[in-house]
CSV table of C-alpha atoms in Angstrom, one decimal:
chain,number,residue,atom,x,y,z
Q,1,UNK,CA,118.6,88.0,64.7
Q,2,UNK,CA,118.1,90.4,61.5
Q,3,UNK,CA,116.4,87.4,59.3
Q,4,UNK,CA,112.4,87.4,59.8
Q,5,UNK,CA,110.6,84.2,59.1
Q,6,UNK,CA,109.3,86.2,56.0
Q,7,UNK,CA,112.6,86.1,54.5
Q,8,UNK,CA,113.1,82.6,55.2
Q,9,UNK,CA,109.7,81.9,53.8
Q,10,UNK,CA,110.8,83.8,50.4
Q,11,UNK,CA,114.4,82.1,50.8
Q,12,UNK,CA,112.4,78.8,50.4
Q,13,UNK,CA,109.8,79.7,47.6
Q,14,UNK,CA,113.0,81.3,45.0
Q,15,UNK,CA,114.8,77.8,46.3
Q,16,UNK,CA,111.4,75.8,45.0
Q,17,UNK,CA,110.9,78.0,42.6
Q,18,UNK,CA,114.2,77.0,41.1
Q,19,UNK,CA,113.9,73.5,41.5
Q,20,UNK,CA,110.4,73.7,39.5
Q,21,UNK,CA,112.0,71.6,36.7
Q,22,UNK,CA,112.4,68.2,39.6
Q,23,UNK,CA,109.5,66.3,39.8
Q,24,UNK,CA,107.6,67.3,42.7
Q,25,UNK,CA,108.7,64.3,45.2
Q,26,UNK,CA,112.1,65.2,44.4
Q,27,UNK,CA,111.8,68.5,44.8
Q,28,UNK,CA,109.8,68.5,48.2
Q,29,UNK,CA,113.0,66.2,49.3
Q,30,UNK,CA,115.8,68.5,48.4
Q,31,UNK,CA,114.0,71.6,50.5
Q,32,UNK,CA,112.3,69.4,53.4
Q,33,UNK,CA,114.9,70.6,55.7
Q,34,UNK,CA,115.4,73.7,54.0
Q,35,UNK,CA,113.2,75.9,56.3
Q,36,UNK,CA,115.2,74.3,59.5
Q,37,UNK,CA,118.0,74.6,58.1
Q,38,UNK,CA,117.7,78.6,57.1
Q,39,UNK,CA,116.5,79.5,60.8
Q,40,UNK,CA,119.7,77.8,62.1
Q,41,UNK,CA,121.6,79.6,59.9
Q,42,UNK,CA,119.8,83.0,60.8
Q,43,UNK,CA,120.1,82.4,64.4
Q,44,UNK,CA,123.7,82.0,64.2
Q,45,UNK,CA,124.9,84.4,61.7
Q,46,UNK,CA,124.3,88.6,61.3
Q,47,UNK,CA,123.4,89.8,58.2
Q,48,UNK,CA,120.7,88.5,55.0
Q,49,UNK,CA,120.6,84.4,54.0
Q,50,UNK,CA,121.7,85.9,50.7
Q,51,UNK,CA,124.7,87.3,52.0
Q,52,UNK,CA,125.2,84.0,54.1
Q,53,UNK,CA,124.2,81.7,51.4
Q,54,UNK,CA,124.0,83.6,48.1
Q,55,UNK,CA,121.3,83.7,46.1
Q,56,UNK,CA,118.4,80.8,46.2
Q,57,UNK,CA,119.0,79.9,42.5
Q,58,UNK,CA,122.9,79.8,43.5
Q,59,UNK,CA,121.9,77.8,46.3
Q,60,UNK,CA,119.6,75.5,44.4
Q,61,UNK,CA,121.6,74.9,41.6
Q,62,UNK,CA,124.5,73.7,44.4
Q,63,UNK,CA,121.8,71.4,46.3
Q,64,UNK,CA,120.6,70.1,42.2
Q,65,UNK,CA,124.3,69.0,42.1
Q,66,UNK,CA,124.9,67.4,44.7
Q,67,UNK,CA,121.9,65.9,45.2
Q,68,UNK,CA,122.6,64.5,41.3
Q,69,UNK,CA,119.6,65.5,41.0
Q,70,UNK,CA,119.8,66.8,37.2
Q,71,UNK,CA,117.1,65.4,35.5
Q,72,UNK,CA,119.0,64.6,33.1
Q,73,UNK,CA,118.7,66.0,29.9
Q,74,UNK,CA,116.3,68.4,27.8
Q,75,UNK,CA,113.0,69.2,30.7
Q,76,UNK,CA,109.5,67.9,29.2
Q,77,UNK,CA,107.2,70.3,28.2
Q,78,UNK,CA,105.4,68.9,31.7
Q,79,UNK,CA,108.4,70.2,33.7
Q,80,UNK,CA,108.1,73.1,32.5
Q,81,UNK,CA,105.0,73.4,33.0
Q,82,UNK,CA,105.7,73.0,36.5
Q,83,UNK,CA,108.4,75.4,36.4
Q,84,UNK,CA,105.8,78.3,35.2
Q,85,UNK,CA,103.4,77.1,37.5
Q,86,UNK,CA,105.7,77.3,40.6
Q,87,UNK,CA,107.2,80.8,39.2
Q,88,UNK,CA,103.6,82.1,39.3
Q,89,UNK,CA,103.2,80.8,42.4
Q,90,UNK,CA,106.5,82.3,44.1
Q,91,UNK,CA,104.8,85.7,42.5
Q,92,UNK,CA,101.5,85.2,44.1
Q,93,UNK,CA,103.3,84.5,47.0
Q,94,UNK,CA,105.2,87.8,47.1
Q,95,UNK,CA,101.5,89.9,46.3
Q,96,UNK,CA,100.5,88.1,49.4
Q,97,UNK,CA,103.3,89.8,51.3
Q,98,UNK,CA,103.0,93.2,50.2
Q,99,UNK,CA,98.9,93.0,50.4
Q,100,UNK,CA,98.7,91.5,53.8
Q,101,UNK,CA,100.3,95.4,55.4
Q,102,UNK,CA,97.8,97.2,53.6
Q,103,UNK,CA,95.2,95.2,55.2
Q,104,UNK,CA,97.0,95.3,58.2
Q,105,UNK,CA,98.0,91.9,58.3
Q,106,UNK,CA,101.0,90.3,58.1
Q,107,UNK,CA,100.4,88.7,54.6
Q,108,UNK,CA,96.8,89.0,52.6
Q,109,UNK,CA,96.4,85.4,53.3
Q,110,UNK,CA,96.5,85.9,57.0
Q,111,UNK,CA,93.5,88.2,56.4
Q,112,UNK,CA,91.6,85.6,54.7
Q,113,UNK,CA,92.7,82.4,56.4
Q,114,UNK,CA,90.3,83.2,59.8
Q,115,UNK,CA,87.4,84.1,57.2
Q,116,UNK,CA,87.4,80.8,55.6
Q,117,UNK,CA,84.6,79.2,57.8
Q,118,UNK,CA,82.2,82.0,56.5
Q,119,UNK,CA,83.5,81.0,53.2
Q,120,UNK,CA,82.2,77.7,54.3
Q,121,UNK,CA,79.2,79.2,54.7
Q,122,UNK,CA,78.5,80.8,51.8
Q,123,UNK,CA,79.4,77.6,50.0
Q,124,UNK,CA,76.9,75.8,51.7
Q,125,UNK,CA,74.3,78.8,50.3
Q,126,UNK,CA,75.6,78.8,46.9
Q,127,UNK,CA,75.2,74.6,46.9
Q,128,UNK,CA,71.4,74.7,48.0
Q,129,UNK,CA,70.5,77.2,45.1
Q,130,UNK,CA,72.5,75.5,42.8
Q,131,UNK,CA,70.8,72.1,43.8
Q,132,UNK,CA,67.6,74.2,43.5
Q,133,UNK,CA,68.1,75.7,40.2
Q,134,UNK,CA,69.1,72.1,39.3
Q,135,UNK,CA,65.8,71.0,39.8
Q,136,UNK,CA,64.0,73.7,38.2
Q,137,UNK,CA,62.7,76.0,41.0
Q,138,UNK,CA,62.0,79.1,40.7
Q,139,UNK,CA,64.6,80.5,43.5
Q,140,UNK,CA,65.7,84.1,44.2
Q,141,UNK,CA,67.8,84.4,47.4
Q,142,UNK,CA,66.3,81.1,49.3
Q,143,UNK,CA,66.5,77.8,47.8
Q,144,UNK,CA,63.2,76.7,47.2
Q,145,UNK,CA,61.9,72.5,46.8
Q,146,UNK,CA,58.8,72.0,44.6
Q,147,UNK,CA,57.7,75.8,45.8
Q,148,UNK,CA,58.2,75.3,48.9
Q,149,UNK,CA,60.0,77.9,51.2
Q,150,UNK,CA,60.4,75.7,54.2
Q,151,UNK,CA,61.3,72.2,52.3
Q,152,UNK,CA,64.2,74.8,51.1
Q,153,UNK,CA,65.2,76.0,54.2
Q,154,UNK,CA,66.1,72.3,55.3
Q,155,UNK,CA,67.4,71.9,52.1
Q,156,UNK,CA,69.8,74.9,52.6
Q,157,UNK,CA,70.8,73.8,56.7
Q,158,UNK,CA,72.0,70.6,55.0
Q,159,UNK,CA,74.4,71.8,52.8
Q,160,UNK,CA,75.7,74.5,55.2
Q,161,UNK,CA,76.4,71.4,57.1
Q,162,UNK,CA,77.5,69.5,54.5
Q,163,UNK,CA,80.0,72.5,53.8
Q,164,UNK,CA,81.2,72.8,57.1
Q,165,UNK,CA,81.9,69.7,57.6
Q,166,UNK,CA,84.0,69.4,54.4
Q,167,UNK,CA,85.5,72.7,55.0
Q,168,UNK,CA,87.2,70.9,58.2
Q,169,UNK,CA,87.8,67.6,56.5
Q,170,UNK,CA,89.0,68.8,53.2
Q,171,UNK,CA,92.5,70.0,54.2
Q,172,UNK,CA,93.4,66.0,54.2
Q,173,UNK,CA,92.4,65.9,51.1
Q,174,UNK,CA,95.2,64.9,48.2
Q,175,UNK,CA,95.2,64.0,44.6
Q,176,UNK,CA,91.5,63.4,42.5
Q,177,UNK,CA,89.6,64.5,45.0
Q,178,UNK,CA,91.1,68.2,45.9
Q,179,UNK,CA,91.4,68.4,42.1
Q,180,UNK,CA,87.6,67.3,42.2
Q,181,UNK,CA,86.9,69.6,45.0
Q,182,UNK,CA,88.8,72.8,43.2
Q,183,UNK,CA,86.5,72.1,40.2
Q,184,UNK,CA,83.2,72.0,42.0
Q,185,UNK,CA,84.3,75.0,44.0
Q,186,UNK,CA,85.0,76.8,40.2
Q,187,UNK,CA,81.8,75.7,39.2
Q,188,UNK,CA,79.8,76.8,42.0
Q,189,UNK,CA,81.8,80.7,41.6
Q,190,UNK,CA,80.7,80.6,38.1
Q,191,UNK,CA,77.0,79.8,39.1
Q,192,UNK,CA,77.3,82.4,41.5
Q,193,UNK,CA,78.1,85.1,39.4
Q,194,UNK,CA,75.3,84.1,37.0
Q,195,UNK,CA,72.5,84.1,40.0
Q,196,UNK,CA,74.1,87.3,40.6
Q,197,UNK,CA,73.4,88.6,37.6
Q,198,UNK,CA,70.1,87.1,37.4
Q,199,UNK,CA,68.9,88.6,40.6
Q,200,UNK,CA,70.6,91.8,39.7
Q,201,UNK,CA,68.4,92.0,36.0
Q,202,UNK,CA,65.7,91.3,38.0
Q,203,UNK,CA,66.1,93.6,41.0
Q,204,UNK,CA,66.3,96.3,38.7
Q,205,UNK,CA,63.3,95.4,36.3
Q,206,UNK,CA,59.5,95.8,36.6
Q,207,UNK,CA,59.5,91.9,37.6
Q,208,UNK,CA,60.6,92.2,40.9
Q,209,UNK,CA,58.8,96.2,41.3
Q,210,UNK,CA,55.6,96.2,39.4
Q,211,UNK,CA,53.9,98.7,40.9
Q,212,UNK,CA,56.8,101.4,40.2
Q,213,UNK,CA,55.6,104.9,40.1
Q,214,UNK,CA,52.7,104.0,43.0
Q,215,UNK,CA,53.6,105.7,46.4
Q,216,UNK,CA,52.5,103.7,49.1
Q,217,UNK,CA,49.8,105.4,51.3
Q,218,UNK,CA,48.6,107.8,48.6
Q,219,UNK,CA,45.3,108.8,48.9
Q,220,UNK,CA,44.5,108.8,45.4
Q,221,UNK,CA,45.6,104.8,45.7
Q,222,UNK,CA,42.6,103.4,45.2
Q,223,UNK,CA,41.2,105.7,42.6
Q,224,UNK,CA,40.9,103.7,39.0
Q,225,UNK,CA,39.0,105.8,36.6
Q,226,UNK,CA,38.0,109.8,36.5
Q,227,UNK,CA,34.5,111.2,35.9
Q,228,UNK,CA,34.3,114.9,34.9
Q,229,UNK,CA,31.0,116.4,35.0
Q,230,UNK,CA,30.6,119.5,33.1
Q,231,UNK,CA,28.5,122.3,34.7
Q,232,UNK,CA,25.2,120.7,33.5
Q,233,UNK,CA,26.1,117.2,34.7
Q,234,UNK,CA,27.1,115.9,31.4
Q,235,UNK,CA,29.8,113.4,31.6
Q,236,UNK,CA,33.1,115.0,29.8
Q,237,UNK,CA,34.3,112.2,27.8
Q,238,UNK,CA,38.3,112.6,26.6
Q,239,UNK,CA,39.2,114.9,29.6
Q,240,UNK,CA,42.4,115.4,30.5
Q,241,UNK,CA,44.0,116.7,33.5
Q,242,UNK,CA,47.2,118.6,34.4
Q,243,UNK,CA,48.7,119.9,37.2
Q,244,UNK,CA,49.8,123.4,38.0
Q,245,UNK,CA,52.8,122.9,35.8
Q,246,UNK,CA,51.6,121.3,32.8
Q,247,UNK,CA,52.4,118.0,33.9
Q,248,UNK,CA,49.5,115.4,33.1
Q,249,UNK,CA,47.8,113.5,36.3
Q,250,UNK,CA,48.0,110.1,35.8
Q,251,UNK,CA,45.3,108.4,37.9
Q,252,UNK,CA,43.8,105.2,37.6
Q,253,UNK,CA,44.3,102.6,35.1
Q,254,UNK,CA,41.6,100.8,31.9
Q,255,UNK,CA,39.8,98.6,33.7
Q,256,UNK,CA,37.2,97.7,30.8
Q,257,UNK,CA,36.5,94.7,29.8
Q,258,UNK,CA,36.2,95.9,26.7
Q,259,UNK,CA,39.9,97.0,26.0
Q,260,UNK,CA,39.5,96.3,22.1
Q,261,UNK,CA,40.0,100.2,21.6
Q,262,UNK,CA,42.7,100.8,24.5
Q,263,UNK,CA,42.0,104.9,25.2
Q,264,UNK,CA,45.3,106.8,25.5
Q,265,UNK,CA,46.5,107.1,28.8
Q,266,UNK,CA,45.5,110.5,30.9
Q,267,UNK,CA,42.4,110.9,29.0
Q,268,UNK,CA,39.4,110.3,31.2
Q,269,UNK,CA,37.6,108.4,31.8
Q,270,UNK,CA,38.6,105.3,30.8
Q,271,UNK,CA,35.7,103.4,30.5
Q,272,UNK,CA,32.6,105.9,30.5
Q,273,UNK,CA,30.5,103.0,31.1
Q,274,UNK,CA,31.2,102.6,34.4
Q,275,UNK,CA,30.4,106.4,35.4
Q,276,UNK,CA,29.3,106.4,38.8
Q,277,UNK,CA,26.4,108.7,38.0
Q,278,UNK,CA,24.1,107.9,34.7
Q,279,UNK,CA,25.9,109.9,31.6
Q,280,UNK,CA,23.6,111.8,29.3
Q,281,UNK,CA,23.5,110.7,25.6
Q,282,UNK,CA,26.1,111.9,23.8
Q,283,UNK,CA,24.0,114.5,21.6
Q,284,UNK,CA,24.2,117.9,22.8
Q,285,UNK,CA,21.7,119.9,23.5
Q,286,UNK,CA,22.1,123.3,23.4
Q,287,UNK,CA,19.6,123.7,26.6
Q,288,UNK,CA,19.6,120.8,28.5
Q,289,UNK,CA,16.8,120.4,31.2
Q,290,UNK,CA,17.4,120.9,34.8
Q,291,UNK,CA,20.2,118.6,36.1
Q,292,UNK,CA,17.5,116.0,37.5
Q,293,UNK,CA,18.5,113.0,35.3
Q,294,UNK,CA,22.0,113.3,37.6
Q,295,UNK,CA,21.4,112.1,40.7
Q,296,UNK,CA,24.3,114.7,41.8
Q,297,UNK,CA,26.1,117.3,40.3
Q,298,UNK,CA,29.5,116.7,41.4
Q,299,UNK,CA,29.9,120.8,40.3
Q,300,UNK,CA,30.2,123.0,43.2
Q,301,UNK,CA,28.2,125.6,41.3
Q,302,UNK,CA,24.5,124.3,42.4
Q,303,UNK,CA,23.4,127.6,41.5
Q,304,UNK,CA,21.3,128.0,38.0
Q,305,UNK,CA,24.1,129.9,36.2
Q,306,UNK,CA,22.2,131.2,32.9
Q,307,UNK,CA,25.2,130.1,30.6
Q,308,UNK,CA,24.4,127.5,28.0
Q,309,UNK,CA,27.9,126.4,27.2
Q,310,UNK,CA,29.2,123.6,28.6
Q,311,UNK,CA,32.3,125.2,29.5
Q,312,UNK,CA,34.5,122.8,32.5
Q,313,UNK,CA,37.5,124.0,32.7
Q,314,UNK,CA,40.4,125.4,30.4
Q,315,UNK,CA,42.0,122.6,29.9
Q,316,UNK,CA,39.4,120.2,28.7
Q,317,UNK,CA,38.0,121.5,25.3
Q,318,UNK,CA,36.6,118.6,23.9
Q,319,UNK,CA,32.7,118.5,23.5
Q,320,UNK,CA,31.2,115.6,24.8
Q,321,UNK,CA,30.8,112.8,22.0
Q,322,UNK,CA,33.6,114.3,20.5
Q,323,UNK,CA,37.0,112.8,21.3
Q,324,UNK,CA,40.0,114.5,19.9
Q,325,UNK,CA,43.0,112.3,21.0
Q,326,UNK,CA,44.8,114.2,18.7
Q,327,UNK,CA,44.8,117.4,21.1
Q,328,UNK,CA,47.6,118.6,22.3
Q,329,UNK,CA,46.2,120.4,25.4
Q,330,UNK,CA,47.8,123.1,26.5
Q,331,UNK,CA,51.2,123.8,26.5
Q,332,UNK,CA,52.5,123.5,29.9
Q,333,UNK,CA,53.6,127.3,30.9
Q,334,UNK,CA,57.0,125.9,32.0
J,1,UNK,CA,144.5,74.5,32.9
J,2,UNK,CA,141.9,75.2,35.6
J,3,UNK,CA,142.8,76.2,38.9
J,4,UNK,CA,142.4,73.5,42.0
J,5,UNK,CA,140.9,74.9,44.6
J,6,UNK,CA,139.3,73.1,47.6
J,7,UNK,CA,136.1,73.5,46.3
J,8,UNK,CA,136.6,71.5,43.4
J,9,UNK,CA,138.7,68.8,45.1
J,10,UNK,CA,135.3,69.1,48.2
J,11,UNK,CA,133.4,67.8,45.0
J,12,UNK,CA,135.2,64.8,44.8
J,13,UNK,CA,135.7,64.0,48.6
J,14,UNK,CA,132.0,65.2,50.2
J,15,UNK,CA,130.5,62.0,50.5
J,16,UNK,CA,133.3,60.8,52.0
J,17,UNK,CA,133.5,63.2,54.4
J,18,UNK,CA,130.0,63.0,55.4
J,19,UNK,CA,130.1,59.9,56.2
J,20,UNK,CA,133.2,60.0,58.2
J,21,UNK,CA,131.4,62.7,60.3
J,22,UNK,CA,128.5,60.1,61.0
J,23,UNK,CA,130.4,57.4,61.8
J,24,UNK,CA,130.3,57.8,65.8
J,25,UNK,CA,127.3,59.8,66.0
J,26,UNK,CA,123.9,60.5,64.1
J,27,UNK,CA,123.0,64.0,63.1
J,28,UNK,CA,121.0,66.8,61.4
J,29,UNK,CA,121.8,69.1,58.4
J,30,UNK,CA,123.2,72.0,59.9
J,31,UNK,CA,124.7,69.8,62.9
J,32,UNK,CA,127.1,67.7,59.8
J,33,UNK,CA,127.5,71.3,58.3
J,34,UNK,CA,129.0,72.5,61.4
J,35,UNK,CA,131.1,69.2,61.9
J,36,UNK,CA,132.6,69.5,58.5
J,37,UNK,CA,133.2,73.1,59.4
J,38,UNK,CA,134.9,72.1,62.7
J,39,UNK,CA,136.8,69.9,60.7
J,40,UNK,CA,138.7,72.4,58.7
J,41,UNK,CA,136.5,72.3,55.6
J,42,UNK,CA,135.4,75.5,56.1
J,43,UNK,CA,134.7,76.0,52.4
J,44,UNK,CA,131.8,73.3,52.1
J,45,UNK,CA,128.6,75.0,51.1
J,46,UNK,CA,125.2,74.6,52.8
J,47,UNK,CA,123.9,73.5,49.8
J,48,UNK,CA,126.4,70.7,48.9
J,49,UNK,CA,126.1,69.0,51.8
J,50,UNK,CA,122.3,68.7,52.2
J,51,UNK,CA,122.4,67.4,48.7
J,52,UNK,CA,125.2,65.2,49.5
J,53,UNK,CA,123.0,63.9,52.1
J,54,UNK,CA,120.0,63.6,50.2
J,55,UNK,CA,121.8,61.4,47.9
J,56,UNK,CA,123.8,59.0,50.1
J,57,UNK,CA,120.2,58.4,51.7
J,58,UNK,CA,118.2,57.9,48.7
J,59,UNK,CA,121.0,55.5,47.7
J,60,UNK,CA,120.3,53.6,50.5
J,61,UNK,CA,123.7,54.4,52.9
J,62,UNK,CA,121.8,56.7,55.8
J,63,UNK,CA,118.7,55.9,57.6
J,64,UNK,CA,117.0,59.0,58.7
J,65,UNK,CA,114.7,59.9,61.7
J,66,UNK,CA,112.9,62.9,62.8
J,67,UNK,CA,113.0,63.4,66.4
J,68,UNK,CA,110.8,66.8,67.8
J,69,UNK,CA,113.2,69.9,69.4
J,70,UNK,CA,111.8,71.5,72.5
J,71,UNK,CA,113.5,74.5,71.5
J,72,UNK,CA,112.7,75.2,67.1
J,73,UNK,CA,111.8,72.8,64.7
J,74,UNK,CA,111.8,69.4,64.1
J,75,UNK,CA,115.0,67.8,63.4
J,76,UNK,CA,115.7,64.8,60.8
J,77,UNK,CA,118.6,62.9,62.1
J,78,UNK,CA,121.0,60.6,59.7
J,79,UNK,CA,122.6,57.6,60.6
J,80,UNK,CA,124.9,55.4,59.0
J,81,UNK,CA,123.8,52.0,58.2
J,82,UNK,CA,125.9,48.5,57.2
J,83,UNK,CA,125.8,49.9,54.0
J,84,UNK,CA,127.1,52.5,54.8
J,85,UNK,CA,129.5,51.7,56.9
J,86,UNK,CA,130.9,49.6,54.4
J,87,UNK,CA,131.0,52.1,51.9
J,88,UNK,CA,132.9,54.2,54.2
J,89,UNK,CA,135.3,51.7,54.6
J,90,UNK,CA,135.9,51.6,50.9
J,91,UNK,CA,136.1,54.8,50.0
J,92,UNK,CA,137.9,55.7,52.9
J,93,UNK,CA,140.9,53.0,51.4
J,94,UNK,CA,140.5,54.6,47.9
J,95,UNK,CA,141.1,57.8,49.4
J,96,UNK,CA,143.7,57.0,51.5
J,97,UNK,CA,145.5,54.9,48.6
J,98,UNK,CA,145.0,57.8,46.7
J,99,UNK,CA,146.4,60.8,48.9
J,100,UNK,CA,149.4,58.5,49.3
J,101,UNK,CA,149.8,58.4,45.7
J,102,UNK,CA,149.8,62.0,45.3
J,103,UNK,CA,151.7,62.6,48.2
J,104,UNK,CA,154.9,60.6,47.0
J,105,UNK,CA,154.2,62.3,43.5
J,106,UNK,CA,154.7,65.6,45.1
J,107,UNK,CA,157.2,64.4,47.6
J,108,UNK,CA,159.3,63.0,44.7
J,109,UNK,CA,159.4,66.0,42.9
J,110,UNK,CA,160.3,68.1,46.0
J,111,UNK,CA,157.2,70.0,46.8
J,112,UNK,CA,156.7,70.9,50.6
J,113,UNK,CA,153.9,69.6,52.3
């Protein structure tokens, strides 16, 4: 036998296809037997149903005719309707064919008829957040029920049920309620793809990540402000710090209940009022007494260096007192 | 003038036929094919007759029944019924009136058989 079922299976579609016109009761009556009727004929002869029978719209015409099954007269713009419709669906038919081998299957719907159930599945998944959105909850991935994860969780095993039960029970179904049953499906895809996006915005916005730019584990984690001490213990107001390369430190964060006058970021400290260790008043003095107001000099120099000027380090050239935001710093040596 | 062939003349004569081929026993699409075949009308097309028999049934001369194959496919079976027994009857005395018609018309003008 040189005639697959395949070919039969098209024989019938291009048959169908050309009887699209027929109401559909009519139509399914003229090609009842037809499939039958096709694997007799490959069975008994050699060679393609085309060569045996001629073409499908030959044959269908032949079967319209002597079925007196005409019509009559001009087709309705519903009839043709129908006609387009089941000419599309003869071409989806044929992409199924020549998909299914490149997933290795006989036809692309082969491939997806097994994976149904997890359709079934997600369906079920998709109908809890929807009924959970519905109601106003804040959901991400898990359906939630007035803030509550678990309330959700049953919420979400009864419509997986509820899904796989109808995924088994909905192949009976015929007239308003598949039609009813496409619809909800549409609208559930379409509320998919907009929880999709929604999570997606989310995922990659500081919502969902709002401590971006913290490592976890650092050491410098629980630092919040910075406290420079000159040489004499003075607390260096406006510092700034860099690294190696030029590249500002960013540590810590204004804390300050008083944020009227928010202090650009990497200049430190934040909030001198907090400094650990009791800052001198603001007015310099040329030679400030011994370093006994500080409880500590955080500088490792403890020895009495004679120099007067309060020099820290390169990089921070702002006097006490005297904040110059407008500094550039220095310019990073690469 | 268009050419007679046995197709065209089929056209006229299928239901007929297809009943005929009922009369003694019930049977299944390709099953009448293959009667009407047997026959000598080798020309009928597949087509033609399972419209032919669509039509006698929807107008209410064949019953039909579907009885399961072990070997293949189900198989719907035709039967004739009173009605259409009787229109066999019928048309099978218009047709027969008729070929004798057109037989003495030919005979009278000499034509051979």
């Amino acid at each position: 036998m040189t005639v697959t079922g395949q070919e039969i299976a098209d024989y019938v579609d291009r048959v169908r296809a050309a009887l699209a016109d027929l109401p559909p009761a009519v139509r399914d009556e003229l090609t009842e037997d037809l499939p039958e009727h096709l694997a007799e004929v490959a069975a008994e002869t050699d060679g393609t149903l085309v060569d045996r029978l001629g073409t499908p719209e030959a044959y269908a015409a032949e079967l319209r005719t002597a079925a007196g099954a005409d019509g009559g007269g001009q087709p309705s713009p519903g009839r043709r309707f129908a006609a387009t419709r089941a000419r599309i669906a003869a071409a989806l038919r044929g992409l199924d064919t020549r998909l299914g081998p490149l997933l290795g299957y006989a036809t692309a719907s082969a491939f997806l008829r097994p994976l149904r159930p997890a359709w079934w599945l997600v369906r079920g998944w998709l109908a809890a957040l929807l009924v959970s959105a519905a109601l106003g909850e804040p959901s991400g991935l898990l359906p939630r029920l007035s803030g509550s994860v678990l309330a959700g969780l049953f919420l979400l095993a009864g419509t997986l049920l509820a899904s796989v039960w109808l995924g088994r029970h909905s192949v009976d179904l015929r007239g308003w309620p598949r039609r009813l049953l496409r619809l909800g499906t549409a609208a559930l895809l379409l509320f998919a793809l907009a929880a999709l996006v929604n999570v997606d915005q989310h995922a990659s916005s500081d919502e969902f990540a709002p401590y971006q730019g913290v490592s976890v584990g650092n050491p410098y984690d629980s630092i919040e402000d910075v406290f420079v001490y000159d040489e004499e213990g003075r607390l260096v107001h406006n510092a700034r710090l860099f690294d190696q390369n030029g590249v500002p430190i960013r540590l810590g964060y204004p804390t300050c209940a008083d944020s009227s006058q928010y202090p650009p970021r990497n200049v430190y400290p934040y909030c001198p009022d907090r400094a650990p260790f009791a800052p001198r008043p603001s007015a310099p003095t040329p030679v400030p007494p011994q370093p006994t107001a500080a409880p500590a000099s955080p500088a490792p120099s403890a020895s009495p260096t004679p120099s007067t000027e309060p020099t820290v380090t390169p990089t921070v050239s702002s006097p006490p007192g005297a904040p110059e935001p407008s500094d550039p710093g220095p310019t990073p040596t690469r | 003038m268009q050419r007679v062939d046995t197709t065209q003349l089929l056209k006229g004569v299928l239901d007929l036929a297809v009943l005929a081929v009922l009369k003694d026993e019930d049977g299944y699409g390709y099953d009448i094919l293959r009667r009407l075949r047997e026959a000598g009308l080798e020309e009928v097309g597949d087509a033609s007759v399972y419209g032919t028999l669509r039509r006698l049934f929807a107008a209410g001369l064949l019953t039909a029944y579907v009885v399961p194959s072990e070997s293949g496919p189900h198989r719907k079976y035709y039967a004739l019924n009173a009605a259409g027994r009787d229109q066999l009857v019928r048309s099978g005395k218009t047709w027969r009136s008729f070929a004798t018609t057109m037989d003495a018309l030919l005979d009278d003008r000499g034509m051979a058989a």
